[in-house]
Amino acid sequence: MKVLIVGSGAREHALALMMARSSSEPRIYVASDYANPGLSRVAEESGGKLMIARSSDPEAVARVAEAVSPDLVVIGPEEPQFAGVADELRRRGFTVFGAGRRCAEIERSKVFARELMWRHSIPGRLYFAAFRSVEEAREFSRFAGEVVIKPARQAGGKGVRVLSGYRAYLHEDYEEMARRSIESVASGVMKSYSDTKYTVLVEQLVEGVEYTATLITDGSYHLPLPLAQDHPHAFDFDIGPETGGMGSISGPGWLLPFIERGEFERSVEIVRRAVEALQSEVGERYVGAIAGQMMLTGLWGPTVIEFYSRFGDPEIANLLPVVESDMLEILDAAASGRLASKKLEIDETRAVVVKAVAPAGYPLRKSLGKGHPIAVDEARARELGCVVLYGSVEMRGSEMVTRGSRAIEIVCTASSHEEAARLANRVAAECVRSLDGWPLFFRSDIGTSRLLSKRVELAQRVRRVYRSKEAAGTLGEFYVWVPGKGFFSNPILARGR
Amino acid sequence: MSGLLAIASFSEDAPVGRRALYALRALEHRGGSRAVACFATEKGIECSSGESVRALSVSPGARAVVAAVYSSPSDCSVTRIEAGGEEAIALCSRPCPGARRAIEEAVSEALRGRNPVIDTEIPSFVALTSSGSIVAVRDSAGLTPLSVGGLGFDAAVIASETPAIEVSGASPRDWLRPGEGVVVSRHLAKRVEVRGAARRGHALCSFELLYIARHDAIVDGVPVYSFRKMLGYELGRVAKLSSIDVVTGIPETAIPYAIGLSQAIGKPFEIGFVPTGGERIRAALQGDPLARLVAIHMKMNPVAKALEGKSVALVDDSMVTGATAKTVSQILRYRVGVRELHLFIASPPLVSDCPHGVLSYDRGSLLAANMSARDAARYLEVDSLHWVDRSSLELAARVFGVPLCAKCFGIGVVGGSR
Ligand SMILES: Nc1ncnc2c1ncn2[C@@H]1O[C@H](COP(=O)(O)OP(=O)(O)O)[C@@H](O)[C@H]1O
Ligand SMILES: [Mg+2]
């Protein structure tokens, strides 16, 4: 069997390793934007190879596919989906795992995703306002207080401003921050995209613990993955700018230590309903992975922050050490509409901790983190029972150099998160070295009991709130009274009045 | 005493100058006679100082600020250092003339992302370099606390107490362990750990929980209010007095102790005094005896009818010279006319100097070190005088899982280690 993976990073590396274990002994080919050493190795060891191609160019990927003639194509990242790579390949008769352009709209447009949830009354939805013009958004946000300002389009983890902790005595700072965020969304992040109607999204701010609920789907049957928790802040103590995710934890089993079974089930239900709503609106089957980037909040319990039309990175790496089923068989079954007969078996005794190692400069000044040679002692990592995934690194001759984003992901497993985190910290500190002295960093706190106990505490706090709202029948509602104007359940709208 | 603060922004869209000044006001109870704030500018570090936080000026657009308040000008410890080839300024929790080199070393290593190895004891400090990097390190002895907070994706806040973090708009994330530090430089933030001989044995200064911190603070994971209520409860449990009618406390540190005591003995808590001036006045922190008396008089106008003719349990958090207790007993006896007066001190008798130089007072002026219990009761004109005993302090420290330095009480270190 021949498989073609589209994509270039650590997520694709994790997928390749899982598929390589399949009893169908696939030959793995990769259409990658650059020479990712991890992907080339899995490909070559399986008898396939890595081919350089612009992964978000449907024509370029189609050419690779025609040359390889794979039995299955797996599309990793979102940008190729937005660009219609899956559609082009399907048009040419390939069997593809990965959302088509119209289905991927649920990730590409945050406004569309929110509207979809409202139109179909899907629980876990937030109030929002979307703007085409900077002026409108600026005017609206002048007195906005506690809101989140986002680019209206998925922009690869950039430009989101969480205006939390509003204090009236700091109103000048909040107005200023809101104004500047809107301007930088418009003139920075959103400038490179011409494919959306809206520019800025202003939404209700919520607080709680984040986690990811992923489903594999063939459009009618859905296979949930174990929950995972990503860590968006760049640095220890949950401080620092937003990143694509500095590491994730999962297990033991299907839940997380701070999420209860009922909450897991509701989260899956939310994602399932979103898939159904989406299919009914775009008139197309959803084939691939879809994830709810969730937050357990006092407002709703499970709440949707955004959707991914693909597997999360690093979250998919959490599956690597525990999956017992044949992943290739599952992805292939999903791609060809035969998922109903499949089950996902995992080792339910293991906790998994994944940590990303990135060059200094990431995430705000990636150009600084680019072009630095690094070395990885994989043998030592293996001795410690961990797997090394290659992300934003490429081979330049015999040298491995950083590309500015998360370079390496380390996947460790043990009977507890604490132990897995200890291993991951050792590997990150001892086995990944910068060769030119440019600093590399990772988060030492991910997976430690010290951090986990905070999550448990926060989850308990928000759980108390949503349970009481649930009992009162006001789940999802947040009432605002503007004397003389009225009583609103939409805090965002009320602000504009 | 002192209060330390450091704020660094990760984004030019999120200036922190105003936040820093508000946060510093939430630390003013830790030191009301000297305030300093420094921020990085294009031209280097700019500092502003004065007698109070209100006298400071910090550019609202500043992206990195360190600041401190001190309870007396002699506690003030602003040290110019050089770190990583840059000028820097360190604000220390207490004067440590011998520690300058060690602090310089700690800051330089932290800026390189390395764990400093240091053999001399250093105080807790916050430092700012001229290029706007911030380093905050907790003393390796663990005496003086520091907490870390985050403001969305935009800024990091480090402060002596969690309420300062909250007042800045950020949320507390964790507290620094003894010898632990954070460095926030332009493109990187990192946790560092001071290693070396100075790391041996550590405990939090008892006074942080007993007296210094705000009730709304969480210090080293310990909710201060709950800790105080528990000690108050212990006072009541141990004393077994049946003749008391009402319980009151000296504003405002003693209030949770009084509530705890009231709950232990099942007698009502009453508001006994109303302070004037609005701000929290720390009488015991005033070095000058006249200033101390002024502070006491300002905060002690009695609610006479709540206490008149009653047998009153009066609670205070600590007793240093006894000046507060003496003044209050005079007010309650002569101006209010209480029937009986029982004084409860929510800490053990203060009998020795602080070997760490955290608290500065003269052993010769400590009431408990220089007077018998009987004389003390006669001098203070109270019917009985009670202190928290060693086992109650030990119990509280164990229950809250915090190792406490109680050397000034002649006790040593009590409570759990972590
Ligand atoms: N409504 C919200 N309330 C609170 N925090 C939010 C909200 N929306 C986003 N965030 C925070 O910002 C992060 C990034 O937002 P997200 O919508 O996921 O954008 P991105 O596409 O950049 O990942 C989230 O992981 C979450 O921590
Ligand atoms: Mg996201």
Coordinates of C-alpha atoms and ligand atoms in Angstrom, one line a residue, chain A residues 107 110 114 126 148 150-151 153-160 162 203-207 210 232-233 242-243 293 295 305-306 308, chain B residues 153, ligand 1:
Chain A
E107 CA -11.3 26.6 11.0
K110 CA -13.6 32.2 13.0
R114 CA -19.3 31.2 15.5
L126 CA -19.8 32.6 22.6
V148 CA -11.0 39.0 23.1
K150 CA -8.9 38.2 17.0
P151 CA -8.1 38.3 13.3
R153 CA -9.4 34.4 9.8
Q154 CA -7.1 31.7 11.2
A155 CA -3.7 33.2 11.2
G156 CA -1.5 30.5 12.6
G157 CA -1.7 31.5 16.2
K158 CA -1.0 35.2 15.8
G159 CA -2.8 38.4 16.6
V160 CA -5.2 37.2 19.3
V162 CA -7.0 38.6 25.4
E203 CA -15.8 38.1 21.3
Q204 CA -16.9 37.4 24.8
L205 CA -14.0 36.6 27.1
V206 CA -14.2 33.5 29.1
E207 CA -12.0 31.9 31.7
E210 CA -8.3 24.6 27.9
P232 CA -0.5 28.2 24.3
H233 CA 1.7 30.5 26.5
E242 CA 0.6 33.0 22.3
T243 CA 2.3 30.2 20.4
Q293 CA -10.3 23.7 20.9
M295 CA -12.3 25.6 27.4
I305 CA -12.7 28.6 21.5
E306 CA -12.2 27.6 17.9
Y308 CA -9.4 22.8 13.9
Chain B
F153 CA -0.5 36.9 26.5
Ligands
LIG1 N1 -13.1 34.0 24.1 C1 -12.0 33.8 24.7 N2 -11.9 33.9 26.1 C2 -10.7 33.7 26.7 N3 -9.6 33.3 26.1 C3 -9.6 33.1 24.7 C4 -10.8 33.4 24.0 N4 -10.5 33.1 22.7 C5 -9.2 32.8 22.7 N5 -8.6 32.8 23.9 C6 -7.2 32.5 24.2 O1 -6.4 32.8 23.1 C7 -5.9 31.6 22.5 C8 -5.9 31.7 21.0 O2 -7.2 31.9 20.5 P1 -7.7 31.0 19.3 O3 -9.0 31.4 18.9 O4 -7.4 29.6 19.5 O5 -6.7 31.6 18.1 P2 -5.5 31.0 17.3 O6 -6.1 30.8 15.9 O7 -4.5 32.0 17.3 O8 -5.1 29.7 17.9 C9 -6.7 30.5 23.0 O9 -5.9 29.3 23.1 C10 -7.1 31.0 24.4 O10 -6.0 30.8 25.3

